[in-house]
Coordinates of C-alpha atoms in Angstrom, one line a residue:
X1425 CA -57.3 47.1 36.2
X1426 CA -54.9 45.7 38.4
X1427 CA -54.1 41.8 38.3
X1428 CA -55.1 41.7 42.4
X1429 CA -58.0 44.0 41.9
X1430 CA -59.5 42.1 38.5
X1431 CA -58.6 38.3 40.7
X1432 CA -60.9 40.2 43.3
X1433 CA -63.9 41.5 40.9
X1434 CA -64.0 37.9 39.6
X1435 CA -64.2 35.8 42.7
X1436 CA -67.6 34.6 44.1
X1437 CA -69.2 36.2 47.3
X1438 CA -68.3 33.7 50.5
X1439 CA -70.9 31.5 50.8
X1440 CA -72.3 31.5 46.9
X1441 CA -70.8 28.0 46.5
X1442 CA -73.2 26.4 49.2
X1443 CA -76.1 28.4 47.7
X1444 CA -75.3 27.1 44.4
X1445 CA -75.1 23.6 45.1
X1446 CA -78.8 24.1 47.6
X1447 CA -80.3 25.5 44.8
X1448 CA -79.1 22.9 41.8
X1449 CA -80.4 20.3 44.4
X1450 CA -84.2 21.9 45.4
X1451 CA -83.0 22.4 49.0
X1452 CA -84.7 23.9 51.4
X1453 CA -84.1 27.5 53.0
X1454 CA -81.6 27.1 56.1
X1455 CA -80.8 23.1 55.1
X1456 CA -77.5 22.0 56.5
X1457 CA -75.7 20.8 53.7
X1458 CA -73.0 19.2 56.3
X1459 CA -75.8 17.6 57.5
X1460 CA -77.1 15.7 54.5
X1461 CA -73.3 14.6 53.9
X1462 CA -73.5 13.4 57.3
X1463 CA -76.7 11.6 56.9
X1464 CA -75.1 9.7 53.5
X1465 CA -77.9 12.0 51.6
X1466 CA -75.2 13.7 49.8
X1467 CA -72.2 12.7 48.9
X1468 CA -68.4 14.6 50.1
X1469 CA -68.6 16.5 46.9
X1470 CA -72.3 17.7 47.3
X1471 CA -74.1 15.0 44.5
X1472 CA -77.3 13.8 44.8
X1473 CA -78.0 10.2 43.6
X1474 CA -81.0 8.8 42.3
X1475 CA -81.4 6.5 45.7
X1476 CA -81.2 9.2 47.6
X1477 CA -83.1 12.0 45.6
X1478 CA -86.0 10.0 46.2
X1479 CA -85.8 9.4 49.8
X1480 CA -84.9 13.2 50.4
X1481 CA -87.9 14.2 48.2
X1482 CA -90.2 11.8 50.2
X1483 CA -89.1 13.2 53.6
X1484 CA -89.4 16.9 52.4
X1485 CA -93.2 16.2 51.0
X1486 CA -93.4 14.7 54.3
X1487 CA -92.2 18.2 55.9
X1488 CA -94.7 19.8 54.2
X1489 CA -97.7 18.2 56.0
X1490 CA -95.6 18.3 59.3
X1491 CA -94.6 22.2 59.1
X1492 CA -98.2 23.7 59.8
X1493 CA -98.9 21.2 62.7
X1494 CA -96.0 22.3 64.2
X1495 CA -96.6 25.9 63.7
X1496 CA -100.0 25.4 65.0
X1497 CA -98.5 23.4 68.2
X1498 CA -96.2 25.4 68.7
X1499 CA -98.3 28.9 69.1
X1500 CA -97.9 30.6 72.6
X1501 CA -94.7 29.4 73.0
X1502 CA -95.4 25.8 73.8
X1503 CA -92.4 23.2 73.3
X1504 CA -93.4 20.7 71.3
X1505 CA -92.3 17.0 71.6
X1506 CA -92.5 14.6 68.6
X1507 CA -92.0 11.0 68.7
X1508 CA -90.5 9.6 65.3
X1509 CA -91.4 5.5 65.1
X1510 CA -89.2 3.2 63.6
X1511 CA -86.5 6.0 62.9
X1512 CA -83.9 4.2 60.8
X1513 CA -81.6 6.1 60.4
X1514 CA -83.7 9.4 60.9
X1515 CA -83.8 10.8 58.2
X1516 CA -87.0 12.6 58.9
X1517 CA -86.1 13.5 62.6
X1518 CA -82.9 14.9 61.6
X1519 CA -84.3 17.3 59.4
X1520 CA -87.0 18.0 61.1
X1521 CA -84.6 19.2 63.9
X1522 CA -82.5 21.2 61.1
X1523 CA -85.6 23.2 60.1
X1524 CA -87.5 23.8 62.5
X1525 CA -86.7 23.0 66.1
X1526 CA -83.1 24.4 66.1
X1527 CA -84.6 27.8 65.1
X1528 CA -87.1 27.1 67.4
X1529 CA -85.2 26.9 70.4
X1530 CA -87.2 24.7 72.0
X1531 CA -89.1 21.0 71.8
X1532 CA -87.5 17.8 71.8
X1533 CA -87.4 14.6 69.2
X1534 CA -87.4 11.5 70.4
X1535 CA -86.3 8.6 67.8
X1536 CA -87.3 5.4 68.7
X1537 CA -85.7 2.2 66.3
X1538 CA -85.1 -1.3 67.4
X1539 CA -81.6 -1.4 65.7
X1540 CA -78.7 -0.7 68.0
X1541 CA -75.7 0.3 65.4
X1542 CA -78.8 2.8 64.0
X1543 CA -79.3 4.3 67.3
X1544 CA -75.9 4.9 68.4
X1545 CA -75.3 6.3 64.8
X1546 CA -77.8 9.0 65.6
X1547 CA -76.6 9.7 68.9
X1548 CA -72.9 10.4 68.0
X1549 CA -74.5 12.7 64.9
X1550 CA -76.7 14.3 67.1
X1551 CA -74.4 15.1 69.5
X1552 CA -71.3 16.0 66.7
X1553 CA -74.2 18.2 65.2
X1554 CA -75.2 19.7 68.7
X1555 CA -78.4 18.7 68.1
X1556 CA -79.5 18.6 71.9
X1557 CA -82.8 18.2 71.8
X1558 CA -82.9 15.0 69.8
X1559 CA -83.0 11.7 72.1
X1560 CA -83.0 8.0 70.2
X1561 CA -83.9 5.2 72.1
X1562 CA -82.9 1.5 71.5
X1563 CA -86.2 -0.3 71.9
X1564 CA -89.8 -1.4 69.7
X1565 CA -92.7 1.1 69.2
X1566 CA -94.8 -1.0 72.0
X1567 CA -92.2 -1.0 74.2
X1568 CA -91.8 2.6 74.1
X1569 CA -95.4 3.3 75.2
X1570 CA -95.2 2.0 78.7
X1571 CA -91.5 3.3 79.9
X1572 CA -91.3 5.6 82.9
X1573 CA -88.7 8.1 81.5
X1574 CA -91.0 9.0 78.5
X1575 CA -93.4 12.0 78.1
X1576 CA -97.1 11.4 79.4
X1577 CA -98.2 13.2 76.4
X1578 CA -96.9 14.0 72.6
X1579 CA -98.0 16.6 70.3
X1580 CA -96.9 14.8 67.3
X1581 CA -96.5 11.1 66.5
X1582 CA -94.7 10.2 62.9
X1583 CA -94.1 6.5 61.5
X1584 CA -92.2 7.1 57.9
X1585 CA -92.1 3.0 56.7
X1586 CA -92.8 1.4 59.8
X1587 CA -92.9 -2.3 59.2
X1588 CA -96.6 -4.4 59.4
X1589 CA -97.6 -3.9 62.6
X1590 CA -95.3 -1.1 64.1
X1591 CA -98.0 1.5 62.5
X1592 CA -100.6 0.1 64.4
X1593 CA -98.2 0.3 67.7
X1594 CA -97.4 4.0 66.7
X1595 CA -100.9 4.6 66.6
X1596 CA -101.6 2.8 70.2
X1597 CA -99.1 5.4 71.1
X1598 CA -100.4 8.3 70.0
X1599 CA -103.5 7.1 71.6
X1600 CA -101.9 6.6 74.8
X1601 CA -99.9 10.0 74.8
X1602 CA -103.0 12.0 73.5
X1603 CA -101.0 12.8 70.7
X1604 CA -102.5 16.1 69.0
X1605 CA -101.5 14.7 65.5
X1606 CA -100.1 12.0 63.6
X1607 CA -98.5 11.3 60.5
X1608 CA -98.1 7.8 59.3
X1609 CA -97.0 6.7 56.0
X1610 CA -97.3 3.0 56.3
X1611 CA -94.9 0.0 54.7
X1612 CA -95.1 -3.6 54.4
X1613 CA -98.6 -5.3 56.0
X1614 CA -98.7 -9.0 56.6
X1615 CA -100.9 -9.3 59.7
X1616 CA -104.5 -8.8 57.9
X1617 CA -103.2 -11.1 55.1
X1618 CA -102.7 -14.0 57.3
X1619 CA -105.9 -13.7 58.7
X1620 CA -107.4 -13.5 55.2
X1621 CA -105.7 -16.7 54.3
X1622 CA -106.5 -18.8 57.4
X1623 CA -110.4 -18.0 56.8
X1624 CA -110.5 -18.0 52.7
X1625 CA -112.2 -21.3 51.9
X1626 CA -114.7 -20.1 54.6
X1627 CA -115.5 -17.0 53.2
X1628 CA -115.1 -18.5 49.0
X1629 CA -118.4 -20.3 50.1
X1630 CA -119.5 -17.8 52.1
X1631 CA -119.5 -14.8 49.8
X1632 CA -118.9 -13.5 46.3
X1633 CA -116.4 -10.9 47.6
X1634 CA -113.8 -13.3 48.9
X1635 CA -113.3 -13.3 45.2
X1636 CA -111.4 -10.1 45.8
X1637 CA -108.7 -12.1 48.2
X1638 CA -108.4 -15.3 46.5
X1639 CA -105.7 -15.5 44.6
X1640 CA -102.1 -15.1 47.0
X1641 CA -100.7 -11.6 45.1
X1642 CA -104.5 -10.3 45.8
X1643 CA -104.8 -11.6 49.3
X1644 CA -101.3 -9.5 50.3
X1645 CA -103.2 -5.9 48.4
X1646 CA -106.6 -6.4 50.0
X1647 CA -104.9 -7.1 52.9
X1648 CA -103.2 -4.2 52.8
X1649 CA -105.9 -2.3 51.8
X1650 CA -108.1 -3.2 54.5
X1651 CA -105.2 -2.6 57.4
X1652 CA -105.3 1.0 56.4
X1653 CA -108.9 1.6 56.1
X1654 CA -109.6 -0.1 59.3
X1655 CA -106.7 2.2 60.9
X1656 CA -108.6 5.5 59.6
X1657 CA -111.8 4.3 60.9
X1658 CA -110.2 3.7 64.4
X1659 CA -108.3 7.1 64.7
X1660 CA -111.9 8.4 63.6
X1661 CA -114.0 6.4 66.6
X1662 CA -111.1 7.9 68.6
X1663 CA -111.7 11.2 67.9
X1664 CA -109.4 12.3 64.8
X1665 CA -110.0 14.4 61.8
X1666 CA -108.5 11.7 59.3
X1667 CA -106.7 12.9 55.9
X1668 CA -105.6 10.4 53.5
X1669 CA -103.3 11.3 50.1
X1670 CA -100.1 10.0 48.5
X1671 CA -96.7 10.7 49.3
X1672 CA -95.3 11.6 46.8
X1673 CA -95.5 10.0 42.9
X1674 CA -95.8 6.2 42.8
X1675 CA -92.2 6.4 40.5
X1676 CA -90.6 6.8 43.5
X1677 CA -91.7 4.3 46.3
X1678 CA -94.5 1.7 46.0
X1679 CA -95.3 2.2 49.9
X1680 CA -96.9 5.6 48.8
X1681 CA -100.4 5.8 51.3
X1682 CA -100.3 8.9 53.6
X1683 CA -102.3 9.4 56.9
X1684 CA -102.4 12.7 58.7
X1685 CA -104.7 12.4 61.6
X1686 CA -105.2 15.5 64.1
X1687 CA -107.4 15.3 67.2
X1688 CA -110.4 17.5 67.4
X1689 CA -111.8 15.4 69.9
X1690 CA -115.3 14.2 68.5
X1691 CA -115.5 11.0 68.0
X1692 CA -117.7 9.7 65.4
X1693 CA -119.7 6.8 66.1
X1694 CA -120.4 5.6 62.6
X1695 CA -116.6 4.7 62.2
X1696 CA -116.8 2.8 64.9
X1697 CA -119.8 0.9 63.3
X1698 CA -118.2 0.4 60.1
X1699 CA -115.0 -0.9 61.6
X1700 CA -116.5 -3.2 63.6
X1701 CA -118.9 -4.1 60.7
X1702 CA -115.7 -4.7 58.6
X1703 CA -113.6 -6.7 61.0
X1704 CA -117.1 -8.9 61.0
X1705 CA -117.0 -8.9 57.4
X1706 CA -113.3 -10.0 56.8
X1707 CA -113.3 -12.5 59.6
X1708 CA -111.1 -11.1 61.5
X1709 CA -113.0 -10.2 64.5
X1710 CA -109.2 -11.9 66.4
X1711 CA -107.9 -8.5 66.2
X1712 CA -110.5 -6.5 68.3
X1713 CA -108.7 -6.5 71.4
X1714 CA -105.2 -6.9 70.0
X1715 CA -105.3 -3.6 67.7
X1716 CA -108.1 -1.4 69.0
X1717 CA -107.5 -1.7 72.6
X1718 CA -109.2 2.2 73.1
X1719 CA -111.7 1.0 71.3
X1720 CA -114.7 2.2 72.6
X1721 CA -116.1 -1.4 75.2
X1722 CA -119.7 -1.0 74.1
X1723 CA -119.1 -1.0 70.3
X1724 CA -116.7 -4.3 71.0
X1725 CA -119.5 -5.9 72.5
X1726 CA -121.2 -8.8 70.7

């Protein structure tokens, strides 16, 4: 065999290299590896540290609950929008965009963060990546729900690690924009806590279970315990179909709670109950009208 013709026999199909390195890494089909470079996922030679093989396995479990929604959504040609909450440095809105809306051809992401550098970041990306249907906007999650230039309605509302309270504001957003689902994976949680503190001595002679809350380390899990629970049972007394799992394993991040809510539209009035029952409970009946303001008015009655 000729020299040329053996070089040629022995050099790898166009392309192999890419597949290669998607494959060693657990990519998904169509990922833009440029993309994750871009993103600070990968590094310029294509490696994968252990920092950032967790936070690209947590947004692709995350993927997996979002794909079938938006498959669903997106049935008779509909153009879906999705509003991604205290977006970081999008991780999850850019991939999102890389595997499903730009073969889509349609729908738009909006990426709301309160960090300027983070937004203008994702703007020059998106628009380096032509990536046209992606809009980030420099403002808070409440602030977001009442500006003119936004959609009256969502399909989709996500929160990956929204900070203590932001959850709840992506959740009075989805409520505002009739959002069909949402996924919320929720971070730190202090507001509860404080309110468990402020009425502790109260509720030590009061009841037994302020056992459960006394010490300071306990008071900040029951705390967040509760904020989650009462969030299910007020996406339920709104009318959602509530879902709640982990992540992915607790190895990889201690914020591990997921909550897929999608609207079917009956609201169940023993929710309602128990929440109210529960913020009754916990003494912290202060948060009615601060964090279920579509509460329904007769169960907020005294």
């Amino acid at each position: 065999m000729a020299k040329a013709d053996k070089k040629q026999a022995t050099q790898k199909p166009a392309g192999t290299g890419v597949q290669d390195i998607a494959t060693q890494l657990g990519l998904k089909p169509g990922q833009s590896i440029d993309l994750l470079k871009a993103l600070h996922i990968l590094t310029r030679e294509g490696k994968l540290n252990q920092d950032s093989r967790r936070k690209l396995k947590q947004v692709y479990h995350l993927y997996q609950f979002i794909e079938p929604l938006l498959n669903e959504l997106s049935k008779d040609g509909h153009a879906v929008t999705l509003a991604d909450h205290g977006a970081g440095k999008s991780y999850l809105g850019f991939i999102l965009y890389d595997l499903y809306f730009k073969a889509l051809g349609q729908g738009k992401i909006y990426g709301i963060e309160t960090r300027a550098p983070l937004v203008e970041a994702s703007q020059k990306l998106a628009a380096d990546l032509a990536f046209d249907r992606m809009e980030f906007l420099n403002m808070s999650v409440a602030e977001s729900t009442h500006v003119d230039f936004m959609p009256s309605q969502f399909d989709v509302v996500t929160a990956l690690h929204a900070c203590d309270t932001a959850t709840d504001d992506a959740i009075a957003f989805g409520l505002e924009k009739k959002a069909k689902a949402m996924v919320l994976v929720p971070c730190c949680q202090a507001e509860v806590a404080a309110c468990l503190r402020q009425t502790k001595a109260m509720s030590l002679s009061r009841t037994p279970l302020a056992e459960l809350w006394r010490h300071p380390i306990h008071t900040r899990e029951m705390g967040s315990q509760i904020t989650n629970v009462l969030r299910c049972l007020y996406l339920e007394a709104c009318g959602y179909q509530v879902t709640v799992t982990e992540l992915v394993g607790w190895e990889h991040s201690m914020k591990n709670e997921l909550i897929v809510a999608r609207y079917t539209g009956q609201k169940k009035r023993n929710s309602a109950q128990r929440l109210r029952q529960l913020l009754a409970e916990f003494g912290l009946a202060s948060l009615e009208g601060v964090r279920y303001p579509h509460f329904p008015k007769e169960e907020l009655a005294a």
